[in-house]
Coordinates of C-alpha atoms in Angstrom, one line a residue:
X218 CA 61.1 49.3 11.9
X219 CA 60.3 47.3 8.8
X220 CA 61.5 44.4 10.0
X221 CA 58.4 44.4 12.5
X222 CA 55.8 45.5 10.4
X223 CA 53.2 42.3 9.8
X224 CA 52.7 41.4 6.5
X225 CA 49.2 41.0 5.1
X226 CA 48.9 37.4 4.4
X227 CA 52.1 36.3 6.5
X228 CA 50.2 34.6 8.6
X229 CA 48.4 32.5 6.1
X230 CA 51.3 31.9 4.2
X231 CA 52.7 30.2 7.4
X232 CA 49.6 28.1 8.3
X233 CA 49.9 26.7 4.2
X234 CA 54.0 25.6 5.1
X235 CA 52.5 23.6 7.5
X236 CA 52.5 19.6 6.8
X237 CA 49.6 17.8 7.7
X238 CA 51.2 16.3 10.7
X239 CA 51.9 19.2 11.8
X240 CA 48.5 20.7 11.4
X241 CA 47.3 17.5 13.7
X242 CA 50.2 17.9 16.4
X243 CA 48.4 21.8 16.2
X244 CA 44.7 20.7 16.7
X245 CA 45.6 17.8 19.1
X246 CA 47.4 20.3 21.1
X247 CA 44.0 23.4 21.4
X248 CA 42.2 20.6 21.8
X249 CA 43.3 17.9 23.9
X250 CA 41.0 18.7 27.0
X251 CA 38.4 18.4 24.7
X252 CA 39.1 15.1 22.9
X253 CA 39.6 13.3 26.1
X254 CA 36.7 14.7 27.8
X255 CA 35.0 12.9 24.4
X256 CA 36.9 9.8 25.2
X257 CA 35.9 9.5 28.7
X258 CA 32.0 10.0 27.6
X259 CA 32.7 7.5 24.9
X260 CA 34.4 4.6 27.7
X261 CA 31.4 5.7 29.9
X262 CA 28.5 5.1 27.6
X263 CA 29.9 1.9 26.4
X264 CA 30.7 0.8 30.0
X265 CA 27.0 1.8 30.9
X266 CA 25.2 -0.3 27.9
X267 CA 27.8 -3.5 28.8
X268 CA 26.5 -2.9 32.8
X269 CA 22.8 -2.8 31.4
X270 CA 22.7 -5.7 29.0
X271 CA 24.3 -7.6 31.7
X272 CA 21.9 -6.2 34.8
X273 CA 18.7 -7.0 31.5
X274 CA 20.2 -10.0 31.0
X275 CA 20.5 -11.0 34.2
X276 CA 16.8 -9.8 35.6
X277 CA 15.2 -11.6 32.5
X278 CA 16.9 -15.1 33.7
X279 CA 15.6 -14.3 36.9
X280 CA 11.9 -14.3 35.8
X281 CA 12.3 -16.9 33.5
X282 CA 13.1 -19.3 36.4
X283 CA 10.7 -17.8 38.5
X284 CA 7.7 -19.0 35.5
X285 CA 9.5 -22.5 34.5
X286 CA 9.1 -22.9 38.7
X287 CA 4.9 -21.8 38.5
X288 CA 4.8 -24.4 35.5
X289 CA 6.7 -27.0 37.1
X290 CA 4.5 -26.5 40.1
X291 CA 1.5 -26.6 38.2
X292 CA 2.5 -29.8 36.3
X293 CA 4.4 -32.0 38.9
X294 CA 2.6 -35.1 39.2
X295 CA -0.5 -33.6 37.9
X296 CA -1.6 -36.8 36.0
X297 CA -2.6 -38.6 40.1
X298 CA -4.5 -35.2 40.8
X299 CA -8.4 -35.4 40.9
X300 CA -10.2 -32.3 39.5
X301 CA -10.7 -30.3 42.2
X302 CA -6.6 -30.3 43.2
X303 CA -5.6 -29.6 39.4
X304 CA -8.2 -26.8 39.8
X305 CA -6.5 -25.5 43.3
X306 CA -3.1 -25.8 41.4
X307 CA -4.1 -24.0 37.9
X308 CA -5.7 -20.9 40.2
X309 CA -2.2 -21.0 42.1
X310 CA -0.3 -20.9 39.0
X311 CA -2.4 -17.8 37.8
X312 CA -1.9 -16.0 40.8
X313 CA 1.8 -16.3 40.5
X314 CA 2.0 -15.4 37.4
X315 CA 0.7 -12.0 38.2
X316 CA 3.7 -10.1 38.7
X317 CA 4.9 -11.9 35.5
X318 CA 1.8 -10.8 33.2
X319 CA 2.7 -7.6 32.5
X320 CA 6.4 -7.6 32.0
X321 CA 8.0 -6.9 28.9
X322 CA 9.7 -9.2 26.2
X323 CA 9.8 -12.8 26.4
X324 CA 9.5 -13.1 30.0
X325 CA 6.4 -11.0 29.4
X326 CA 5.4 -13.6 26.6
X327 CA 6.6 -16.2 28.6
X328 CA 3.8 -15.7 31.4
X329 CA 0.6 -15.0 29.6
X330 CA 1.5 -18.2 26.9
X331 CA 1.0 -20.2 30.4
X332 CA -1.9 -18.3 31.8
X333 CA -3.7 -18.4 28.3
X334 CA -3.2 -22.4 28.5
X335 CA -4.5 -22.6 31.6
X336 CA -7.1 -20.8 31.0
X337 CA -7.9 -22.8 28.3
X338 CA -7.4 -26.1 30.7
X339 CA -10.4 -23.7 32.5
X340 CA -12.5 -23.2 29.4
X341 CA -12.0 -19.5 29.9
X342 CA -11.7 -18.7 26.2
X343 CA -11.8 -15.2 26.5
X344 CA -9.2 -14.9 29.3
X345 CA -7.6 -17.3 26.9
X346 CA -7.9 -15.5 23.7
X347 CA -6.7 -12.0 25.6
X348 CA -3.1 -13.8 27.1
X349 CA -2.3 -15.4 24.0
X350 CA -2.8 -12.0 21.9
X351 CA -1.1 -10.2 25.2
X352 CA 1.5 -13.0 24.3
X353 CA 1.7 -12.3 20.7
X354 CA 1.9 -8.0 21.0
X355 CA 5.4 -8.5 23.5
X356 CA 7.0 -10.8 20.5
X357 CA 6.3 -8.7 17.5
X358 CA 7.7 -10.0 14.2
X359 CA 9.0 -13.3 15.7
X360 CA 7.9 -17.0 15.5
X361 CA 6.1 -16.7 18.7
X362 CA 3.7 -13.8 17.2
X363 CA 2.7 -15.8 14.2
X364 CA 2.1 -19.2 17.5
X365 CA 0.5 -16.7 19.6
X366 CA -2.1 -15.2 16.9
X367 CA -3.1 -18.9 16.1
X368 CA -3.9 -19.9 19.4
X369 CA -5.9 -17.1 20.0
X370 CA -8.1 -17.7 16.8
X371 CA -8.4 -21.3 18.1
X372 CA -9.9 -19.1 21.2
X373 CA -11.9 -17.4 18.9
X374 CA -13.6 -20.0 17.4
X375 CA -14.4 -21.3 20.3
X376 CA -16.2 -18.4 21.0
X377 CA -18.5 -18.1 18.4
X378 CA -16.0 -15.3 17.1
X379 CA -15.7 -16.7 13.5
X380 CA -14.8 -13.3 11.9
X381 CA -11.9 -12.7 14.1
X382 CA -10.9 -15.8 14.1
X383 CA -10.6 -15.6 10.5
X384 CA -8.4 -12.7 10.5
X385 CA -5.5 -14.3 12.8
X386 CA -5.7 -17.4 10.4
X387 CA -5.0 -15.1 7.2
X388 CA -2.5 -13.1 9.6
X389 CA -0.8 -16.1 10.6
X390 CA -0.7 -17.8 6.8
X391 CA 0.4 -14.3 5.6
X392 CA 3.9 -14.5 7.8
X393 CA 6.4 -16.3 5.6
X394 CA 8.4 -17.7 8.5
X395 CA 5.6 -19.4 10.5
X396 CA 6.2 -23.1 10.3
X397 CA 2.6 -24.5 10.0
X398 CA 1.5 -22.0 7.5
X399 CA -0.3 -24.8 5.7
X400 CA -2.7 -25.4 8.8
X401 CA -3.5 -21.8 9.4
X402 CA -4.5 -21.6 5.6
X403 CA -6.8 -24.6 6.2
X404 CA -8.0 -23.1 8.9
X405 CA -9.3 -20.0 7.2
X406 CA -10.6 -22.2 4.3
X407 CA -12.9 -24.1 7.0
X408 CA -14.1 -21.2 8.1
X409 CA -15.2 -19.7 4.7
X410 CA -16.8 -22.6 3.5
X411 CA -18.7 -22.3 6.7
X412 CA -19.8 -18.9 5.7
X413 CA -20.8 -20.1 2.1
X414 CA -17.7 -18.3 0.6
X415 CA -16.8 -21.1 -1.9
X416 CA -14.1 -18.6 -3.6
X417 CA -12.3 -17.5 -0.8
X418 CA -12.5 -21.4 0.8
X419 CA -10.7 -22.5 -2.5
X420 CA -8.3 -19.7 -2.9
X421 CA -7.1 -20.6 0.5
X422 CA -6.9 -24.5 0.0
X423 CA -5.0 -23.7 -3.0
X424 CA -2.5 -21.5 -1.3
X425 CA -1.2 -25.3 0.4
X426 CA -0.3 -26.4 -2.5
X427 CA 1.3 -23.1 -3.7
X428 CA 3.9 -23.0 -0.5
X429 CA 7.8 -24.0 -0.4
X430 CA 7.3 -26.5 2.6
X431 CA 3.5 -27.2 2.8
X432 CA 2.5 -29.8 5.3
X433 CA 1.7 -33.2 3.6
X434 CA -1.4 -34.0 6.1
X435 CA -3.2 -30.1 5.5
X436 CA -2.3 -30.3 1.7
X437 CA -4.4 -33.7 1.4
X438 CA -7.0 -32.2 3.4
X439 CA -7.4 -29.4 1.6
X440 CA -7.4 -30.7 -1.7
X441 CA -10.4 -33.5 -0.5
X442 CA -11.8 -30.4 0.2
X443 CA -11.0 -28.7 -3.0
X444 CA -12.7 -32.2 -5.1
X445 CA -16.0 -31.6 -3.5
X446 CA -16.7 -27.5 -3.8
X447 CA -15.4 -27.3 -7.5
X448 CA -18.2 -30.1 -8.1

């Protein structure tokens, strides 16, 4: 009889004897329909993301070509067109583009940064000013933001928006990876002087001089600028 009684403890005294290989071998083996179950969830996911980059990658090429084929349309041989056929062509082009306009990404970007230059061929600066900042919102904290932003204040200036113009200069100047900082600072200086804000002109014609790579031609400008309103 004593030799069946169960010890209190036995059984944890057993599981301690155990070596940690052992104690694997153990889990592995309750386990395995679950780990494998894991593993084929695991293969499946990254099999899925692979088949969707791919499919993404694959659909944004597509529309790509399909807008460098509207542009090329729209510019072949442009320079022997009268008005009234570059007109036909740039209200083609538009029309295309439809399908194109409100895509995400830079196929997305891709289309309104060639309907906000037509539009601009059109003199439509508010359809202009609205694709380029369209443009700008699908390519968020990239180069072609900081491009977008400034083409739209161009737009806005030509509106007789001065104010809003003014704030996608400063935007613009503000990013440190934009390329042509030096002219969007210039920009916002011409502005304020316009408004009679001598200060803020010359605190933005200083910043030129202040950047890493300022651009020789806007630096000159600016400090011509900078002899005459600290007179």
């Amino acid at each position: 009889m004593a030799e069946n009684v169960v010890k209190i403890g036995a059984g944890k005294a057993d599981k301690k004897s155990l070596t940690s290989e052992q104690k694997l071998g153990e889990f592995l083996g309750k386990n395995k329909a679950l780990l494998i179950g894991i593993l084929i969830a695991l293969v499946a996911a990254v099999a899925g993301y692979a088949i969707f980059f791919n499919v993404s990658s694959a659909v944004v090429k597509k529309n790509l070509d399909k807008i460098e084929t509207i542009e090329y349309s729209l510019t072949k041989g442009a320079e022997s067109l009268d008005e009234s056929d570059l007109a036909a062509r740039r209200d083609a082009a538009l029309s295309n583009l439809g399908p194109y306009l409100n895509k995400g990404g830079i196929a997305g970007a891709r289309a309104n940064m060639l309907a906000a230059d037509i539009y601009g061929q059109k003199k439509d600066w508010q359809a202009a000013k609205d694709a380029w900042l369209a443009a700008a919102n699908k390519r968020k904290g990239t180069y072609l933001e900081s491009l977008c932003n400034f083409n739209a204040a161009a737009a806005c200036e030509e509106l007789g928006k001065s104010d809003d113009a003014l704030a996608l200069y400063e935007k613009v100047a503000a990013d440190k990876n934009f390329i042509d900082r030096s002219r969007a600072y210039f920009s916002a200086g011409r502005i304020k002087e316009g408004k009679g804000d001598t200060e803020g002109a010359i605190a933005s014609y200083e910043a030129i001089d202040a950047l890493e790579h300022s651009n020789d031609d806007w630096n000159d400008l600016a400090k011509t600028r900078l002899l005459d309103l600290k007179k």
